[in-house]
GROMACS .gro file of C-alpha atoms in nm:
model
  199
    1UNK     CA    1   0.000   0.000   0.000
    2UNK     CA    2   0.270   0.210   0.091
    3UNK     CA    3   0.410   0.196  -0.331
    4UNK     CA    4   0.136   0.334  -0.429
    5UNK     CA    5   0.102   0.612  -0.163
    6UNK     CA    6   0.492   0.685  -0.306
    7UNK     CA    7   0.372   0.627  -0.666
    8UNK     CA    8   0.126   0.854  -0.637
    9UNK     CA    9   0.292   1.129  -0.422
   10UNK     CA   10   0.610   1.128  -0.711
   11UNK     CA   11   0.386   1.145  -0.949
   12UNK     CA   12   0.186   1.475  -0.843
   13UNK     CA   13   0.529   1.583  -0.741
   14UNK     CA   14   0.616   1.614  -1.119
   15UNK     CA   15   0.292   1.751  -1.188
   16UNK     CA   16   0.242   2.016  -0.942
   17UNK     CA   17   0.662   2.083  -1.019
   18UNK     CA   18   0.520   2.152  -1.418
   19UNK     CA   19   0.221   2.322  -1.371
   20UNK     CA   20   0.333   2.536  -1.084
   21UNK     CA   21   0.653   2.619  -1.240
   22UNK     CA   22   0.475   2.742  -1.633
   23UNK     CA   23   0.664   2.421  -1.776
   24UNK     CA   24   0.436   2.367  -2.119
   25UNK     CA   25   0.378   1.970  -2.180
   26UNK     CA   26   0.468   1.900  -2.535
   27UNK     CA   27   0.142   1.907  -2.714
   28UNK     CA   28   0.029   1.624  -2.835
   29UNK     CA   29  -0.019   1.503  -3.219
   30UNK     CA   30  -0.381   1.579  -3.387
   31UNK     CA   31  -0.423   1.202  -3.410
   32UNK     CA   32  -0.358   1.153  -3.077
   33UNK     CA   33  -0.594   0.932  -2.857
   34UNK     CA   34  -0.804   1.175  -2.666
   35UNK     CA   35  -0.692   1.047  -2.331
   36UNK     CA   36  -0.375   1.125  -2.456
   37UNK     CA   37  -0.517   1.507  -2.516
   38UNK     CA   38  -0.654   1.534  -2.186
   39UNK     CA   39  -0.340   1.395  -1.996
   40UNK     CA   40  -0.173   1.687  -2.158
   41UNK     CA   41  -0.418   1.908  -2.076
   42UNK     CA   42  -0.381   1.800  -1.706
   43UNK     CA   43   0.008   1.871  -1.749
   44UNK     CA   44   0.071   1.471  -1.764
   45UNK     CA   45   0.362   1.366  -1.967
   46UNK     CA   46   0.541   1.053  -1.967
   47UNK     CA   47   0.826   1.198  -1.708
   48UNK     CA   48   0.564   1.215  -1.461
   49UNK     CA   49   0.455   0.866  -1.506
   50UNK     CA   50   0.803   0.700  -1.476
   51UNK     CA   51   0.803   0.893  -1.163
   52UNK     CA   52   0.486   0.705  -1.008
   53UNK     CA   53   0.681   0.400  -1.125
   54UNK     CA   54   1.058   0.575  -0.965
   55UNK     CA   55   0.813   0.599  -0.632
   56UNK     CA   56   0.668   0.280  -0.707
   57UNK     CA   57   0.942   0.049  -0.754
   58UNK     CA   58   1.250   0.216  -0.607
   59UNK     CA   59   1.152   0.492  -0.418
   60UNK     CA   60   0.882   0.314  -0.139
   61UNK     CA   61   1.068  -0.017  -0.111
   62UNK     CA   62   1.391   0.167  -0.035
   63UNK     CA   63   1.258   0.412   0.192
   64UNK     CA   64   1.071   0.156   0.368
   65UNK     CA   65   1.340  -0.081   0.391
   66UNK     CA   66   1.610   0.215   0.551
   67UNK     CA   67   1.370   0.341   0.782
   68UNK     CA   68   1.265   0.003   0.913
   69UNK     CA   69   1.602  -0.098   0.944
   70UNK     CA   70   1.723   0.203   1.135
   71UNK     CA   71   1.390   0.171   1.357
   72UNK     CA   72   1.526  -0.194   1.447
   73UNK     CA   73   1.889  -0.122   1.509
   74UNK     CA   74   1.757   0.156   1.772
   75UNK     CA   75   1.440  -0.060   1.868
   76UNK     CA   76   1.386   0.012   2.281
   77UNK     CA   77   1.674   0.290   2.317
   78UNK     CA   78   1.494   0.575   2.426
   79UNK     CA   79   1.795   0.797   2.586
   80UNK     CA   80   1.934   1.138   2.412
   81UNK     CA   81   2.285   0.930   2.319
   82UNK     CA   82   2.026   0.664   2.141
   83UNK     CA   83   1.847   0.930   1.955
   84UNK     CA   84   2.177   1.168   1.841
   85UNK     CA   85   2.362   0.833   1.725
   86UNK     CA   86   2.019   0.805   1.504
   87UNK     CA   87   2.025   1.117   1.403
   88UNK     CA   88   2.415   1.031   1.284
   89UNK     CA   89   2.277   0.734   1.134
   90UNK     CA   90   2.043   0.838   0.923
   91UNK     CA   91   2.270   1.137   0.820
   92UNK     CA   92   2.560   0.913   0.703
   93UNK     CA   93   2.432   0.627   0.635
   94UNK     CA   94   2.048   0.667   0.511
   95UNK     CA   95   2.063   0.972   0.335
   96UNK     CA   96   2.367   0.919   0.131
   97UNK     CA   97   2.238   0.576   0.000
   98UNK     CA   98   1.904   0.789  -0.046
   99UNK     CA   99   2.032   1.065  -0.232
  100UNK     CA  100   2.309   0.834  -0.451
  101UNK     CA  101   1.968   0.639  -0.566
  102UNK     CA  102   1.734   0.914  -0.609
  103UNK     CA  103   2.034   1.116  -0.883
  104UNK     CA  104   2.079   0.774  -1.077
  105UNK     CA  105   1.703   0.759  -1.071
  106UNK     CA  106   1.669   1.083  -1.223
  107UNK     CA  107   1.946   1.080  -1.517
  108UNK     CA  108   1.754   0.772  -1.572
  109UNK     CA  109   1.437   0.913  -1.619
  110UNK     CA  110   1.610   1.258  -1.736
  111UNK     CA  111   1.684   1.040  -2.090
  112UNK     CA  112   2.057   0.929  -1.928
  113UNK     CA  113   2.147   0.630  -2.142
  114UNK     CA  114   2.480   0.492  -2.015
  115UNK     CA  115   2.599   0.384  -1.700
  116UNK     CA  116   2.887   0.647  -1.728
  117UNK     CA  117   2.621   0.933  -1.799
  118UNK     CA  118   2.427   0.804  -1.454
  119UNK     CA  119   2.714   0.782  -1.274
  120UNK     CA  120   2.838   1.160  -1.408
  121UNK     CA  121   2.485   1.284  -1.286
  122UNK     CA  122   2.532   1.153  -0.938
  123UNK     CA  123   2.858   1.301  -0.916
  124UNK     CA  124   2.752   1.647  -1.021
  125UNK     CA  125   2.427   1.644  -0.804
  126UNK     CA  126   2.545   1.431  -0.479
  127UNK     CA  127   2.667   1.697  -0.236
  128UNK     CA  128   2.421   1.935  -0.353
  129UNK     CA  129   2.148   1.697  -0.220
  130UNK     CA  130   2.330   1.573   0.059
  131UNK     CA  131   2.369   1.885   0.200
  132UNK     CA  132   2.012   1.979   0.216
  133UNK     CA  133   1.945   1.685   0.305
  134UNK     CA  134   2.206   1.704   0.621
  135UNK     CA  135   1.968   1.991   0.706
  136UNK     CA  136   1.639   1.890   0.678
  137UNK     CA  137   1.696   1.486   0.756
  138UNK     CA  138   1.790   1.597   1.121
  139UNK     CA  139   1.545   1.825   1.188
  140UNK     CA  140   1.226   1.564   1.034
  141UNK     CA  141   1.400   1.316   1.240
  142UNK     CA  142   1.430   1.493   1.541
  143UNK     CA  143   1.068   1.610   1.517
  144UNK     CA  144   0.928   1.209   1.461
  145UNK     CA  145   1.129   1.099   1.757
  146UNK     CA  146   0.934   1.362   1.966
  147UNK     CA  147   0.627   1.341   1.811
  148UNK     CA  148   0.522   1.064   1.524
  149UNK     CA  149   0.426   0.733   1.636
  150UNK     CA  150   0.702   0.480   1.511
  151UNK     CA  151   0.462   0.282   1.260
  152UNK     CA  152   0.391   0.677   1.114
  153UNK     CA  153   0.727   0.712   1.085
  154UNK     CA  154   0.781   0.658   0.651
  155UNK     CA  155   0.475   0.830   0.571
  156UNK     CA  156   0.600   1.125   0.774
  157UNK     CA  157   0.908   1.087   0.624
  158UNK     CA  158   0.707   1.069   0.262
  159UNK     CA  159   0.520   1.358   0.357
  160UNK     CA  160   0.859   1.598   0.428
  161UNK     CA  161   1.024   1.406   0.131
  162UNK     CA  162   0.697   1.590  -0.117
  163UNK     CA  163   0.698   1.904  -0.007
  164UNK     CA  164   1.057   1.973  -0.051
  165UNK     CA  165   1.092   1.772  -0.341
  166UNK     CA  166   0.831   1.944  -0.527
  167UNK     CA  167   0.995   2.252  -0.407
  168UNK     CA  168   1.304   2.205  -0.577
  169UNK     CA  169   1.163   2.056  -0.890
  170UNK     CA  170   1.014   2.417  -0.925
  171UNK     CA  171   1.321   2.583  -0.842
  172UNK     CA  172   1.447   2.370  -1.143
  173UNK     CA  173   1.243   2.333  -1.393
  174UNK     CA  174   1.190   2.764  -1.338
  175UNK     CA  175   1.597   2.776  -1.390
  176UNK     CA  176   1.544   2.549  -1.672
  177UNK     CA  177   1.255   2.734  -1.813
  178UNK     CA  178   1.488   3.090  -1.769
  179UNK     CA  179   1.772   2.955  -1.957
  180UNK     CA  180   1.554   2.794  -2.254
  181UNK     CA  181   1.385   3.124  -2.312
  182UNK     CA  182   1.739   3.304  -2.306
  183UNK     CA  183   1.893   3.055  -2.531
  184UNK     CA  184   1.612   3.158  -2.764
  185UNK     CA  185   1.658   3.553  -2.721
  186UNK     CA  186   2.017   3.440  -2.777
  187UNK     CA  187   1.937   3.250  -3.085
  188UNK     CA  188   1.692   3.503  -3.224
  189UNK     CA  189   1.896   3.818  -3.185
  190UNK     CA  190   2.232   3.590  -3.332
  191UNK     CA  191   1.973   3.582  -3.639
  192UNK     CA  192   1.879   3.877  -3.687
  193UNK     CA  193   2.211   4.034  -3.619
  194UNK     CA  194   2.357   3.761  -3.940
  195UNK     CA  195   2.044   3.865  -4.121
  196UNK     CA  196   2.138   4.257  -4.083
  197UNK     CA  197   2.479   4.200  -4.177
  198UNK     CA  198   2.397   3.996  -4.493
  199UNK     CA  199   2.208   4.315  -4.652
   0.00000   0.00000   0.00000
């Protein structure tokens, strides 16, 4: 149950991310199936549904698995050295393997074709997301060891996980957006400035 929860939360992630951020779905074809049509409409392209399957297939069973296994290995230790060494745990140990598998995900479903182009886009992107996530992981976690029942604990950590990754898919896809649209001034003024100097 929890997959689809995850399937379904990624999914509207990369909606909402689109739709929020003025990202245009490529329009499709006149001949088209009109389910097709209205998918589009809705700002539903095909990234968006490999990210219900990412949060299907990858993104639930890992997060379920690394949470559960950090719940056992601190199962019973209630003292403040219990809860800073999980804290430490899931800082070094859980979100690394997190982040590392949610950047190959995404140069996977970002069109990355190679194992050397995955393993370039982790590269670039791992700090980046480690570091936020060095901020935020502590703070979630020290907020479900004070207040989130244990067996709440991955849909809490879903939850958190949404909000700021829809965030920063805005943040993206607007920086994305910014530097198509100047690529195109670019590209249009580069034209008209050959065309001028043709006459």
């Amino acid at each position: 149950m929890l997959n689809v929860h995850e399937g379904t939360l990624c999914f509207l992630q990369e909606v909402l991310g689109s739709t929020i951020a003025g990202v245009p779905v490529a329009r499709p074809s006149k001949n088209a199936p009109s389910v097709v049509h209205l998918l589009a409409a809705l700002n539903v392209d095909l990234k968006a549904l490999k990210m219900a399957i990412y949060g299907f297939l990858v993104s639930a069973p890992l997060g379920h698995f690394l949470t559960g296994t950090l719940q056992k290995a601190f199962a019973g230790k209630t003292g403040t050295g219990a809860k800073i060494a999980q804290i430490l745990a899931n800082s070094l140990i859980v979100s690394p393997i997190s982040s590392a598998v949610f950047l190959a995900s995404m140069a996977v479903i970002n069109g990355a074709k190679t194992v050397d182009e995955v393993i370039k886009t982790v590269k670039a992107g791992f700090f980046s997301v480690l570091r936020v996530s060095w901020v935020v992981s502590p703070l979630t976690m020290v907020v479900a060891q004070k207040l989130v029942p244990l067996d709440l604990w991955v849909p809490f950590f879903n939850i958190v996980q949404f909000v700021l990754g829809t965030f920063f898919n805005v943040k993206v896809k607007k920086l994305r957006l910014a530097a198509a649209k100047k690529a195109e001034r670019e590209r249009k003024e580069k034209e008209k400035q050959d065309g001028s100097s043709q006459e």
